[in-house]
PDB file of C-alpha atoms and ligand atoms in Angstrom:
ATOM      1  CA  MET A   1     -38.026 110.260  89.055  1.00 55.00           C
ATOM      2  CA  GLU A   2     -34.458 111.028  89.581  1.00 63.00           C
ATOM      3  CA  ILE A   3     -32.365 109.153  92.056  1.00 68.00           C
ATOM      4  CA  GLN A   4     -32.811 111.244  95.821  1.00 73.00           C
ATOM      5  CA  LEU A   5     -29.268 111.775  97.298  1.00 82.00           C
ATOM      6  CA  TRP A   6     -30.507 111.618 100.670  1.00 88.00           C
ATOM      7  CA  ARG A   7     -26.969 112.660 102.510  1.00 88.00           C
ATOM      8  CA  GLU A   8     -26.727 115.798 100.035  1.00 91.00           C
ATOM      9  CA  ILE A   9     -30.382 116.623 100.633  1.00 93.00           C
ATOM     10  CA  LEU A  10     -30.285 115.900 104.340  1.00 95.00           C
ATOM     11  CA  ASP A  11     -27.412 117.710 104.699  1.00 96.00           C
ATOM     12  CA  PRO A  12     -28.224 121.815 105.131  1.00 97.00           C
ATOM     13  CA  TYR A  13     -31.188 120.434 107.710  1.00 98.00           C
ATOM     14  CA  THR A  14     -28.407 118.919 109.629  1.00 98.00           C
ATOM     15  CA  LEU A  15     -26.437 122.458 109.491  1.00 98.00           C
ATOM     16  CA  ALA A  16     -29.714 124.612 110.377  1.00 98.00           C
ATOM     17  CA  VAL A  17     -30.352 122.430 113.447  1.00 98.00           C
ATOM     18  CA  ASP A  18     -27.408 122.469 115.275  1.00 98.00           C
ATOM     19  CA  GLU A  19     -26.904 126.268 114.304  1.00 98.00           C
ATOM     20  CA  LEU A  20     -30.220 126.701 115.485  1.00 98.00           C
ATOM     21  CA  VAL A  21     -29.630 124.452 118.776  1.00 98.00           C
ATOM     22  CA  VAL A  22     -26.345 127.167 119.244  1.00 98.00           C
ATOM     23  CA  LYS A  23     -28.915 129.793 119.212  1.00 98.00           C
ATOM     24  CA  PHE A  24     -31.142 129.077 120.805  1.00 98.00           C
ATOM     25  CA  ASN A  25     -28.764 128.273 123.709  1.00 98.00           C
ATOM     26  CA  HIS A  26     -27.110 131.478 123.147  1.00 98.00           C
ATOM     27  CA  ILE A  27     -30.092 133.158 124.608  1.00 98.00           C
ATOM     28  CA  ILE A  28     -30.212 131.271 127.760  1.00 96.00           C
ATOM     29  CA  SER A  29     -26.632 131.796 128.350  1.00 94.00           C
ATOM     30  CA  GLU A  30     -27.301 135.504 127.703  1.00 94.00           C
ATOM     31  CA  TYR A  31     -30.291 135.686 130.065  1.00 91.00           C
ATOM     32  CA  ARG A  32     -27.945 133.776 132.815  1.00 86.00           C
ATOM     33  CA  GLN A  33     -25.276 136.116 132.313  1.00 83.00           C
ATOM     34  CA  VAL A  34     -26.700 139.068 133.607  1.00 82.00           C
ATOM     35  CA  GLY A  35     -29.003 137.012 136.228  1.00 78.00           C
ATOM     36  CA  VAL A  36     -32.384 137.532 134.751  1.00 85.00           C
ATOM     37  CA  TYR A  37     -34.740 134.304 134.544  1.00 88.00           C
ATOM     38  CA  SER A  38     -34.444 132.865 130.786  1.00 93.00           C
ATOM     39  CA  PRO A  39     -38.087 131.898 129.686  1.00 96.00           C
ATOM     40  CA  ILE A  40     -36.267 129.363 127.498  1.00 98.00           C
ATOM     41  CA  GLU A  41     -35.590 125.945 129.684  1.00 97.00           C
ATOM     42  CA  GLN A  42     -33.750 123.363 127.455  1.00 97.00           C
ATOM     43  CA  VAL A  43     -33.414 123.616 123.311  1.00 98.00           C
ATOM     44  CA  THR A  44     -33.101 120.143 120.886  1.00 98.00           C
ATOM     45  CA  GLY A  45     -33.024 119.570 118.012  1.00 98.00           C
ATOM     46  CA  ARG A  46     -33.387 116.499 114.951  1.00 98.00           C
ATOM     47  CA  VAL A  47     -33.628 115.860 111.381  1.00 98.00           C
ATOM     48  CA  LYS A  48     -36.121 113.893 110.383  1.00 97.00           C
ATOM     49  CA  THR A  49     -34.980 110.251 109.363  1.00 95.00           C
ATOM     50  CA  ILE A  50     -35.713 109.231 106.457  1.00 94.00           C
ATOM     51  CA  SER A  51     -38.097 106.276 107.338  1.00 93.00           C
ATOM     52  CA  SER A  52     -40.522 109.215 108.734  1.00 94.00           C
ATOM     53  CA  ILE A  53     -40.040 111.244 105.535  1.00 94.00           C
ATOM     54  CA  LEU A  54     -41.155 108.335 103.966  1.00 94.00           C
ATOM     55  CA  GLU A  55     -43.788 107.485 105.901  1.00 93.00           C
ATOM     56  CA  LYS A  56     -45.503 110.820 105.955  1.00 95.00           C
ATOM     57  CA  ALA A  57     -45.052 111.561 102.677  1.00 95.00           C
ATOM     58  CA  GLN A  58     -46.973 108.088 101.817  1.00 94.00           C
ATOM     59  CA  LYS A  59     -49.404 109.108 104.800  1.00 93.00           C
ATOM     60  CA  LYS A  60     -50.618 113.034 103.154  1.00 94.00           C
ATOM     61  CA  ASN A  61     -49.657 111.759  99.672  1.00 95.00           C
ATOM     62  CA  ILE A  62     -46.686 113.869  98.809  1.00 95.00           C
ATOM     63  CA  ASP A  63     -44.884 113.532  95.541  1.00 91.00           C
ATOM     64  CA  LEU A  64     -41.124 112.647  96.702  1.00 89.00           C
ATOM     65  CA  LYS A  65     -39.764 115.421  93.744  1.00 88.00           C
ATOM     66  CA  ASN A  66     -41.126 118.423  95.708  1.00 90.00           C
ATOM     67  CA  PHE A  67     -41.314 116.247  99.531  1.00 94.00           C
ATOM     68  CA  GLU A  68     -39.002 119.343 100.606  1.00 95.00           C
ATOM     69  CA  GLU A  69     -41.796 121.843 100.435  1.00 95.00           C
ATOM     70  CA  LYS A  70     -44.498 119.796 101.723  1.00 96.00           C
ATOM     71  CA  ILE A  71     -42.935 118.887 104.872  1.00 97.00           C
ATOM     72  CA  ASP A  72     -42.144 121.695 106.644  1.00 97.00           C
ATOM     73  CA  ASP A  73     -40.275 119.653 110.180  1.00 97.00           C
ATOM     74  CA  ILE A  74     -38.080 117.863 108.133  1.00 98.00           C
ATOM     75  CA  ALA A  75     -35.321 119.892 110.733  1.00 98.00           C
ATOM     76  CA  GLY A  76     -37.085 120.549 113.989  1.00 98.00           C
ATOM     77  CA  ILE A  77     -36.359 122.714 117.263  1.00 98.00           C
ATOM     78  CA  ARG A  78     -38.053 121.992 120.499  1.00 98.00           C
ATOM     79  CA  ILE A  79     -38.024 124.715 122.557  1.00 98.00           C
ATOM     80  CA  ILE A  80     -38.695 123.708 126.263  1.00 98.00           C
ATOM     81  CA  CYS A  81     -40.546 126.428 129.034  1.00 97.00           C
ATOM     82  CA  GLN A  82     -41.119 125.733 132.754  1.00 96.00           C
ATOM     83  CA  PHE A  83     -43.954 128.307 132.415  1.00 96.00           C
ATOM     84  CA  VAL A  84     -46.855 128.347 130.231  1.00 97.00           C
ATOM     85  CA  GLU A  85     -46.274 132.529 129.418  1.00 96.00           C
ATOM     86  CA  ASP A  86     -42.707 131.886 128.665  1.00 97.00           C
ATOM     87  CA  ILE A  87     -43.610 130.295 125.238  1.00 98.00           C
ATOM     88  CA  TYR A  88     -45.356 133.195 123.874  1.00 97.00           C
ATOM     89  CA  LYS A  89     -41.954 135.087 125.451  1.00 97.00           C
ATOM     90  CA  VAL A  90     -39.766 132.442 123.597  1.00 98.00           C
ATOM     91  CA  VAL A  91     -42.386 133.459 120.431  1.00 98.00           C
ATOM     92  CA  ASP A  92     -41.894 137.344 120.579  1.00 98.00           C
ATOM     93  CA  ILE A  93     -38.027 136.212 121.128  1.00 98.00           C
ATOM     94  CA  ILE A  94     -38.160 134.701 117.292  1.00 98.00           C
ATOM     95  CA  LYS A  95     -40.374 137.234 116.053  1.00 97.00           C
ATOM     96  CA  ARG A  96     -38.200 139.825 116.360  1.00 97.00           C
ATOM     97  CA  ARG A  97     -35.338 137.904 114.614  1.00 97.00           C
ATOM     98  CA  SER A  98     -33.933 138.384 111.445  1.00 97.00           C
ATOM     99  CA  ASP A  99     -31.754 135.473 111.039  1.00 97.00           C
ATOM    100  CA  MET A 100     -35.584 133.537 110.861  1.00 97.00           C
ATOM    101  CA  ARG A 101     -38.761 134.511 108.743  1.00 97.00           C
ATOM    102  CA  ILE A 102     -42.246 132.766 109.859  1.00 98.00           C
ATOM    103  CA  LYS A 103     -44.432 131.139 107.964  1.00 98.00           C
ATOM    104  CA  THR A 104     -47.046 129.726 109.759  1.00 98.00           C
ATOM    105  CA  GLU A 105     -48.011 129.731 113.560  1.00 98.00           C
ATOM    106  CA  LYS A 106     -49.801 127.010 115.053  1.00 98.00           C
ATOM    107  CA  ASP A 107     -50.961 127.727 118.736  1.00 98.00           C
ATOM    108  CA  TYR A 108     -52.309 123.839 119.847  1.00 98.00           C
ATOM    109  CA  ILE A 109     -52.233 125.897 123.129  1.00 96.00           C
ATOM    110  CA  ASN A 110     -54.958 127.826 123.067  1.00 95.00           C
ATOM    111  CA  ASN A 111     -56.291 125.206 120.620  1.00 96.00           C
ATOM    112  CA  MET A 112     -55.365 121.686 122.098  1.00 95.00           C
ATOM    113  CA  LYS A 113     -55.207 119.015 119.379  1.00 95.00           C
ATOM    114  CA  ARG A 114     -58.368 116.572 120.054  1.00 92.00           C
ATOM    115  CA  SER A 115     -55.740 114.066 120.983  1.00 91.00           C
ATOM    116  CA  GLY A 116     -54.946 116.160 124.207  1.00 95.00           C
ATOM    117  CA  TYR A 117     -51.555 117.427 122.443  1.00 97.00           C
ATOM    118  CA  ARG A 118     -50.515 121.135 123.511  1.00 97.00           C
ATOM    119  CA  SER A 119     -47.828 123.068 121.699  1.00 98.00           C
ATOM    120  CA  TYR A 120     -46.927 125.912 120.189  1.00 98.00           C
ATOM    121  CA  HIS A 121     -45.617 125.112 116.582  1.00 98.00           C
ATOM    122  CA  VAL A 122     -43.636 128.452 114.371  1.00 98.00           C
ATOM    123  CA  THR A 123     -42.403 126.934 110.994  1.00 98.00           C
ATOM    124  CA  VAL A 124     -40.065 129.482 110.114  1.00 98.00           C
ATOM    125  CA  TYR A 125     -37.825 129.864 106.894  1.00 98.00           C
ATOM    126  CA  TYR A 126     -33.691 129.639 107.589  1.00 98.00           C
ATOM    127  CA  ARG A 127     -30.900 130.566 105.309  1.00 98.00           C
ATOM    128  CA  VAL A 128     -27.759 128.254 105.864  1.00 98.00           C
ATOM    129  CA  GLU A 129     -24.480 128.648 103.743  1.00 97.00           C
ATOM    130  CA  THR A 130     -22.774 126.089 102.266  1.00 94.00           C
ATOM    131  CA  LEU A 131     -20.147 125.015 100.153  1.00 94.00           C
ATOM    132  CA  LYS A 132     -22.641 124.397  97.599  1.00 92.00           C
ATOM    133  CA  GLY A 133     -23.987 128.200  98.295  1.00 95.00           C
ATOM    134  CA  THR A 134     -27.069 129.552 100.119  1.00 97.00           C
ATOM    135  CA  LYS A 135     -29.897 127.491 101.201  1.00 97.00           C
ATOM    136  CA  GLU A 136     -33.396 128.897 102.404  1.00 97.00           C
ATOM    137  CA  ILE A 137     -34.860 126.228 104.338  1.00 96.00           C
ATOM    138  CA  GLN A 138     -37.913 125.429 106.859  1.00 98.00           C
ATOM    139  CA  VAL A 139     -37.939 124.689 110.181  1.00 98.00           C
ATOM    140  CA  GLU A 140     -40.772 123.905 112.355  1.00 98.00           C
ATOM    141  CA  ILE A 141     -40.107 125.205 116.296  1.00 98.00           C
ATOM    142  CA  GLN A 142     -41.650 123.380 118.937  1.00 98.00           C
ATOM    143  CA  ILE A 143     -42.252 125.154 122.220  1.00 98.00           C
ATOM    144  CA  ARG A 144     -43.746 124.035 124.822  1.00 98.00           C
ATOM    145  CA  THR A 145     -44.124 123.406 128.461  1.00 97.00           C
ATOM    146  CA  LEU A 146     -41.867 120.382 130.409  1.00 97.00           C
ATOM    147  CA  ALA A 147     -45.339 119.159 131.485  1.00 97.00           C
ATOM    148  CA  MET A 148     -46.482 119.244 128.216  1.00 97.00           C
ATOM    149  CA  ASN A 149     -43.485 118.290 126.946  1.00 97.00           C
ATOM    150  CA  PHE A 150     -43.568 114.561 129.521  1.00 96.00           C
ATOM    151  CA  TRP A 151     -47.213 114.482 127.636  1.00 97.00           C
ATOM    152  CA  ALA A 152     -46.351 114.327 123.861  1.00 97.00           C
ATOM    153  CA  THR A 153     -43.516 112.374 124.554  1.00 96.00           C
ATOM    154  CA  ILE A 154     -45.275 109.265 126.221  1.00 95.00           C
ATOM    155  CA  GLU A 155     -48.288 109.768 123.838  1.00 95.00           C
ATOM    156  CA  HIS A 156     -46.590 109.746 120.513  1.00 93.00           C
ATOM    157  CA  SER A 157     -44.622 106.806 121.934  1.00 94.00           C
ATOM    158  CA  LEU A 158     -48.130 104.898 121.902  1.00 93.00           C
ATOM    159  CA  GLN A 159     -49.046 105.988 118.978  1.00 88.00           C
ATOM    160  CA  TYR A 160     -46.034 104.546 117.715  1.00 85.00           C
ATOM    161  CA  LYS A 161     -46.549 101.259 119.583  1.00 88.00           C
ATOM    162  CA  TYR A 162     -50.216 101.255 118.334  1.00 89.00           C
ATOM    163  CA  LYS A 163     -50.256 103.131 115.141  1.00 82.00           C
ATOM    164  CA  GLN A 164     -53.672 103.674 114.573  1.00 80.00           C
ATOM    165  CA  ASN A 165     -55.411 101.276 116.765  1.00 88.00           C
ATOM    166  CA  MET A 166     -54.856 102.839 120.098  1.00 89.00           C
ATOM    167  CA  PRO A 167     -57.142 101.231 122.610  1.00 92.00           C
ATOM    168  CA  GLU A 168     -60.233 103.288 123.896  1.00 92.00           C
ATOM    169  CA  HIS A 169     -58.807 102.649 127.836  1.00 93.00           C
ATOM    170  CA  ILE A 170     -55.618 103.892 126.830  1.00 93.00           C
ATOM    171  CA  ARG A 171     -57.265 106.936 124.731  1.00 92.00           C
ATOM    172  CA  GLU A 172     -59.161 107.628 127.760  1.00 93.00           C
ATOM    173  CA  ARG A 173     -56.149 107.613 130.184  1.00 93.00           C
ATOM    174  CA  LEU A 174     -54.243 109.528 128.130  1.00 95.00           C
ATOM    175  CA  SER A 175     -57.432 112.383 128.453  1.00 95.00           C
ATOM    176  CA  ALA A 176     -56.929 111.913 131.772  1.00 95.00           C
ATOM    177  CA  ALA A 177     -53.244 112.832 131.929  1.00 96.00           C
ATOM    178  CA  ALA A 178     -54.011 115.747 129.531  1.00 96.00           C
ATOM    179  CA  ASP A 179     -56.610 117.379 131.999  1.00 95.00           C
ATOM    180  CA  ALA A 180     -54.301 116.992 134.652  1.00 96.00           C
ATOM    181  CA  ILE A 181     -51.413 118.147 133.123  1.00 95.00           C
ATOM    182  CA  LEU A 182     -52.953 121.690 132.421  1.00 95.00           C
ATOM    183  CA  MET A 183     -54.327 122.075 135.740  1.00 95.00           C
ATOM    184  CA  LEU A 184     -50.755 121.667 136.863  1.00 96.00           C
ATOM    185  CA  ASP A 185     -49.256 123.882 134.218  1.00 96.00           C
ATOM    186  CA  GLN A 186     -52.065 126.542 135.163  1.00 94.00           C
ATOM    187  CA  GLU A 187     -51.326 125.778 139.288  1.00 94.00           C
ATOM    188  CA  MET A 188     -47.596 126.025 138.475  1.00 93.00           C
ATOM    189  CA  SER A 189     -47.902 129.535 137.001  1.00 93.00           C
ATOM    190  CA  LEU A 190     -49.870 130.679 139.570  1.00 91.00           C
ATOM    191  CA  VAL A 191     -46.376 130.466 141.831  1.00 91.00           C
ATOM    192  CA  ARG A 192     -44.349 131.600 138.740  1.00 88.00           C
ATOM    193  CA  ASP A 193     -43.565 134.977 140.498  1.00 85.00           C
ATOM    194  CA  GLU A 194     -41.440 133.115 143.608  1.00 87.00           C
ATOM    195  CA  ILE A 195     -40.530 129.749 141.818  1.00 84.00           C
ATOM    196  CA  MET A 196     -38.844 132.513 139.602  1.00 83.00           C
ATOM    197  CA  ASP A 197     -37.386 135.235 142.306  1.00 82.00           C
ATOM    198  CA  ALA A 198     -36.032 131.567 144.011  1.00 82.00           C
ATOM    199  CA  GLN A 199     -34.306 130.446 140.839  1.00 80.00           C
ATOM    200  CA  ASN A 200     -33.043 134.026 139.903  1.00 79.00           C
ATOM    201  CA  SER A 201     -31.443 134.542 143.005  1.00 81.00           C
ATOM    202  CA  PHE A 202     -29.938 131.055 143.422  1.00 82.00           C
ATOM    203  CA  LYS A 203     -28.253 132.458 139.830  1.00 81.00           C
ATOM    204  CA  VAL A 204     -27.483 135.731 140.841  1.00 84.00           C
ATOM    205  CA  LYS A 205     -25.418 133.593 143.831  1.00 88.00           C
ATOM    206  CA  ALA A 206     -23.556 131.619 141.452  1.00 88.00           C
ATOM    207  CA  ASN A 207     -22.539 134.537 139.107  1.00 87.00           C
ATOM    208  CA  ILE A 208     -21.057 136.141 142.068  1.00 92.00           C
ATOM    209  CA  VAL A 209     -19.454 133.520 143.435  1.00 94.00           C
ATOM    210  CA  ALA A 210     -17.822 132.620 140.179  1.00 92.00           C
ATOM    211  CA  ASP A 211     -16.479 136.462 139.833  1.00 92.00           C
ATOM    212  CA  ILE A 212     -15.279 135.957 142.827  1.00 94.00           C
ATOM    213  CA  LEU A 213     -13.281 133.106 142.247  1.00 95.00           C
ATOM    214  CA  THR A 214     -12.127 133.793 139.417  1.00 93.00           C
ATOM    215  CA  ASN A 215     -10.617 137.419 141.099  1.00 93.00           C
ATOM    216  CA  ILE A 216      -8.818 135.586 144.017  1.00 94.00           C
ATOM    217  CA  GLN A 217      -7.564 132.734 140.719  1.00 92.00           C
ATOM    218  CA  ASN A 218      -6.320 135.778 138.920  1.00 91.00           C
ATOM    219  CA  LEU A 219      -5.100 137.874 141.950  1.00 92.00           C
ATOM    220  CA  TYR A 220      -3.116 134.387 143.091  1.00 90.00           C
ATOM    221  CA  LYS A 221      -0.535 135.248 139.891  1.00 88.00           C
ATOM    222  CA  VAL A 222       0.030 138.570 140.739  1.00 89.00           C
ATOM    223  CA  ALA A 223      -0.048 139.597 144.616  1.00 86.00           C
ATOM    224  CA  ASN A 224       1.420 139.029 147.422  1.00 87.00           C
ATOM    225  CA  LYS A 225       0.341 134.766 148.435  1.00 88.00           C
ATOM    226  CA  ALA A 226      -0.580 136.024 152.232  1.00 89.00           C
ATOM    227  CA  GLU A 227      -2.699 138.793 151.114  1.00 90.00           C
ATOM    228  CA  VAL A 228      -4.704 136.491 148.562  1.00 92.00           C
ATOM    229  CA  ILE A 229      -5.125 133.823 151.269  1.00 93.00           C
ATOM    230  CA  LYS A 230      -6.630 136.069 153.649  1.00 92.00           C
ATOM    231  CA  ILE A 231      -8.869 137.219 151.122  1.00 94.00           C
ATOM    232  CA  GLN A 232      -9.546 133.452 150.078  1.00 94.00           C
ATOM    233  CA  ASP A 233     -10.308 132.487 154.094  1.00 93.00           C
ATOM    234  CA  ASP A 234     -12.710 135.957 154.398  1.00 93.00           C
ATOM    235  CA  PHE A 235     -14.114 134.350 151.107  1.00 94.00           C
ATOM    236  CA  PHE A 236     -15.500 131.361 153.145  1.00 93.00           C
ATOM    237  CA  ARG A 237     -16.572 133.332 155.840  1.00 93.00           C
ATOM    238  CA  ILE A 238     -18.798 134.912 153.922  1.00 93.00           C
ATOM    239  CA  TYR A 239     -20.099 132.877 152.362  1.00 93.00           C
ATOM    240  CA  GLN A 240     -20.758 130.535 155.008  1.00 91.00           C
ATOM    241  CA  MET A 241     -22.443 133.210 156.634  1.00 89.00           C
ATOM    242  CA  GLY A 242     -24.838 132.827 153.804  1.00 85.00           C
ATOM    243  CA  ASN A 243     -25.706 136.115 153.730  1.00 88.00           C
ATOM    244  CA  GLN A 244     -25.858 137.728 149.924  1.00 87.00           C
ATOM    245  CA  GLU A 245     -25.732 141.315 150.698  1.00 90.00           C
ATOM    246  CA  GLU A 246     -22.663 140.895 152.132  1.00 93.00           C
ATOM    247  CA  LEU A 247     -21.036 138.366 149.001  1.00 93.00           C
ATOM    248  CA  GLU A 248     -22.277 141.293 146.739  1.00 93.00           C
ATOM    249  CA  GLN A 249     -19.738 143.423 148.894  1.00 94.00           C
ATOM    250  CA  PHE A 250     -16.800 141.545 149.312  1.00 95.00           C
ATOM    251  CA  SER A 251     -17.416 140.828 145.333  1.00 95.00           C
ATOM    252  CA  LYS A 252     -17.302 145.082 145.318  1.00 94.00           C
ATOM    253  CA  GLN A 253     -14.444 145.456 147.160  1.00 93.00           C
ATOM    254  CA  LEU A 254     -12.384 142.549 145.608  1.00 94.00           C
ATOM    255  CA  ASP A 255     -12.530 144.458 142.183  1.00 92.00           C
ATOM    256  CA  ILE A 256     -11.392 147.322 143.323  1.00 92.00           C
ATOM    257  CA  ILE A 257      -8.492 145.053 144.564  1.00 91.00           C
ATOM    258  CA  SER A 258      -7.847 143.425 141.412  1.00 90.00           C
ATOM    259  CA  GLU A 259      -8.372 146.735 139.498  1.00 89.00           C
ATOM    260  CA  ARG A 260      -5.492 147.867 141.175  1.00 86.00           C
ATOM    261  CA  TYR A 261      -3.085 144.663 140.009  1.00 83.00           C
ATOM    262  CA  HIS A 262      -4.485 144.663 137.458  1.00 76.00           C
ATOM    263  CA  ALA A 263      -5.731 141.480 137.560  1.00 65.00           C
ATOM    264  CA  GLN A 264      -9.060 141.301 135.860  1.00 62.00           C
ATOM    265  CA  SER A 265      -7.621 141.155 132.687  1.00 57.00           C
ATOM    266  CA  LEU A 266      -6.016 137.738 133.628  1.00 55.00           C
ATOM    267  CA  ARG A 267      -7.032 134.102 132.276  1.00 50.00           C
TER     268      ARG A 267
HETATM  269  P1  0O2 B 301     -42.724 113.449 114.585  1.00 88.50           P
HETATM  270  O1  0O2 B 301     -42.576 111.828 114.920  1.00 88.50           O
HETATM  271  O2  0O2 B 301     -43.149 114.311 116.071  1.00 88.50           O
HETATM  272  O3  0O2 B 301     -42.128 113.982 113.897  1.00 88.50           O
HETATM  273  P2  0O2 B 301     -51.888 117.252 110.831  1.00 88.50           P
HETATM  274  O4  0O2 B 301     -51.860 116.480 109.657  1.00 88.50           O
HETATM  275  O5  0O2 B 301     -51.593 118.073 110.040  1.00 88.50           O
HETATM  276  O6  0O2 B 301     -52.110 117.031 112.540  1.00 88.50           O
HETATM  277  P3  0O2 B 301     -49.087 118.522 110.536  1.00 88.50           P
HETATM  278  O7  0O2 B 301     -49.511 118.465 109.341  1.00 88.50           O
HETATM  279  O8  0O2 B 301     -48.010 117.287 110.266  1.00 88.50           O
HETATM  280  O9  0O2 B 301     -49.834 117.654 111.146  1.00 88.50           O
HETATM  281  O10 0O2 B 301     -48.543 119.445 111.453  1.00 88.50           O
HETATM  282  P4  0O2 B 301     -48.680 118.997 113.221  1.00 88.50           P
HETATM  283  O11 0O2 B 301     -50.308 119.029 113.381  1.00 88.50           O
HETATM  284  O12 0O2 B 301     -48.280 120.818 113.366  1.00 88.50           O
HETATM  285  O13 0O2 B 301     -47.739 118.273 113.982  1.00 88.50           O
HETATM  286  C1  0O2 B 301     -46.283 118.309 113.956  1.00 88.50           C
HETATM  287  C2  0O2 B 301     -45.688 117.634 114.842  1.00 88.50           C
HETATM  288  O14 0O2 B 301     -46.516 118.169 116.153  1.00 88.50           O
HETATM  289  C3  0O2 B 301     -45.544 115.731 114.972  1.00 88.50           C
HETATM  290  O15 0O2 B 301     -45.018 115.533 114.044  1.00 88.50           O
HETATM  291  C4  0O2 B 301     -45.163 116.241 116.509  1.00 88.50           C
HETATM  292  O16 0O2 B 301     -44.604 115.889 116.225  1.00 88.50           O
HETATM  293  C5  0O2 B 301     -46.213 116.632 117.053  1.00 88.50           C
HETATM  294  N1  0O2 B 301     -47.646 116.411 117.011  1.00 88.50           N
HETATM  295  C6  0O2 B 301     -48.938 116.972 116.577  1.00 88.50           C
HETATM  296  N2  0O2 B 301     -49.720 116.143 117.154  1.00 88.50           N
HETATM  297  C7  0O2 B 301     -49.790 116.002 118.094  1.00 88.50           C
HETATM  298  C8  0O2 B 301     -50.527 114.826 118.669  1.00 88.50           C
HETATM  299  O17 0O2 B 301     -51.413 114.358 119.185  1.00 88.50           O
HETATM  300  N3  0O2 B 301     -49.387 113.769 119.916  1.00 88.50           N
HETATM  301  C9  0O2 B 301     -48.033 114.073 119.942  1.00 88.50           C
HETATM  302  N4  0O2 B 301     -47.296 113.966 120.071  1.00 88.50           N
HETATM  303  N5  0O2 B 301     -47.807 115.056 118.565  1.00 88.50           N
HETATM  304  C10 0O2 B 301     -48.489 115.805 117.716  1.00 88.50           C
HETATM  305  P5  0O2 B 301     -45.283 114.175 113.062  1.00 88.50           P
HETATM  306  O18 0O2 B 301     -44.485 113.650 111.515  1.00 88.50           O
HETATM  307  O19 0O2 B 301     -46.434 114.016 112.691  1.00 88.50           O
HETATM  308  O20 0O2 B 301     -44.211 113.495 114.087  1.00 88.50           O
END
């Protein structure tokens, strides 16, 4: 067998993970910029360690000559959602993208694993460009709720600790915890609309405040100082009253004043 140059082999996987984390985080920003609830809450990524690759190859009897083809989670992305419904929205988002091609889908949410594990797995082909040229690699995207992630993280550590010999009483506890997680997700789904409304209005308010403060800062550079100080005092007064409609109205008026001074394009 030829010598495996691990660093060179794994380098495009690192690039893919880095790019995809940026891309999924950008989706979160796009939703937030327009004040709409994002089905993605958090994104993380990792490249499997060499020892973990070797372990999996040994466990599954995979020839190291073609481990890149046979092990499809060398590059892994984990997308965390707040609600189960969001998971399917994220799957749709992935399916609509032109920069990744679906290889397989595994729905461990409707088909929970015997361990109690729940998650939606999508394996995609993704192209990266390196100095050596284009390489199409496989990336496993795991999509799960915050609650499912909590369970999976704890269970993964215990699996690691006990290997194949997890004591029966711990297995039972994990199974009971998996049932509780299922119920928690169902309960949360029932109040999803209310939670989303509350979070949306919080984000909308944060966006308005950010716009107002940017406008005030830009005006400070070009307008009469006394006028800008008055605008700032008015803002604090309206902000303290806590009425979002008035805040929106104030922001619109400020846009008009800024336009007059051509202050909006100032940085
Ligand atoms: P790691 O350390 O997370 O990378 P199979 O043997 O067919 O069941 P396969 O082919 O690897 O497993 O695919 P599967 O079942 O979709 O699992 C892929 C990954 O999902 C695993 O990678 C885990 O990350 C996660 N996973 C699957 N089942 C469980 C489970 O019961 N508990 C937890 N905590 N995670 C699970 P790795 O390489 O096994 O592990």
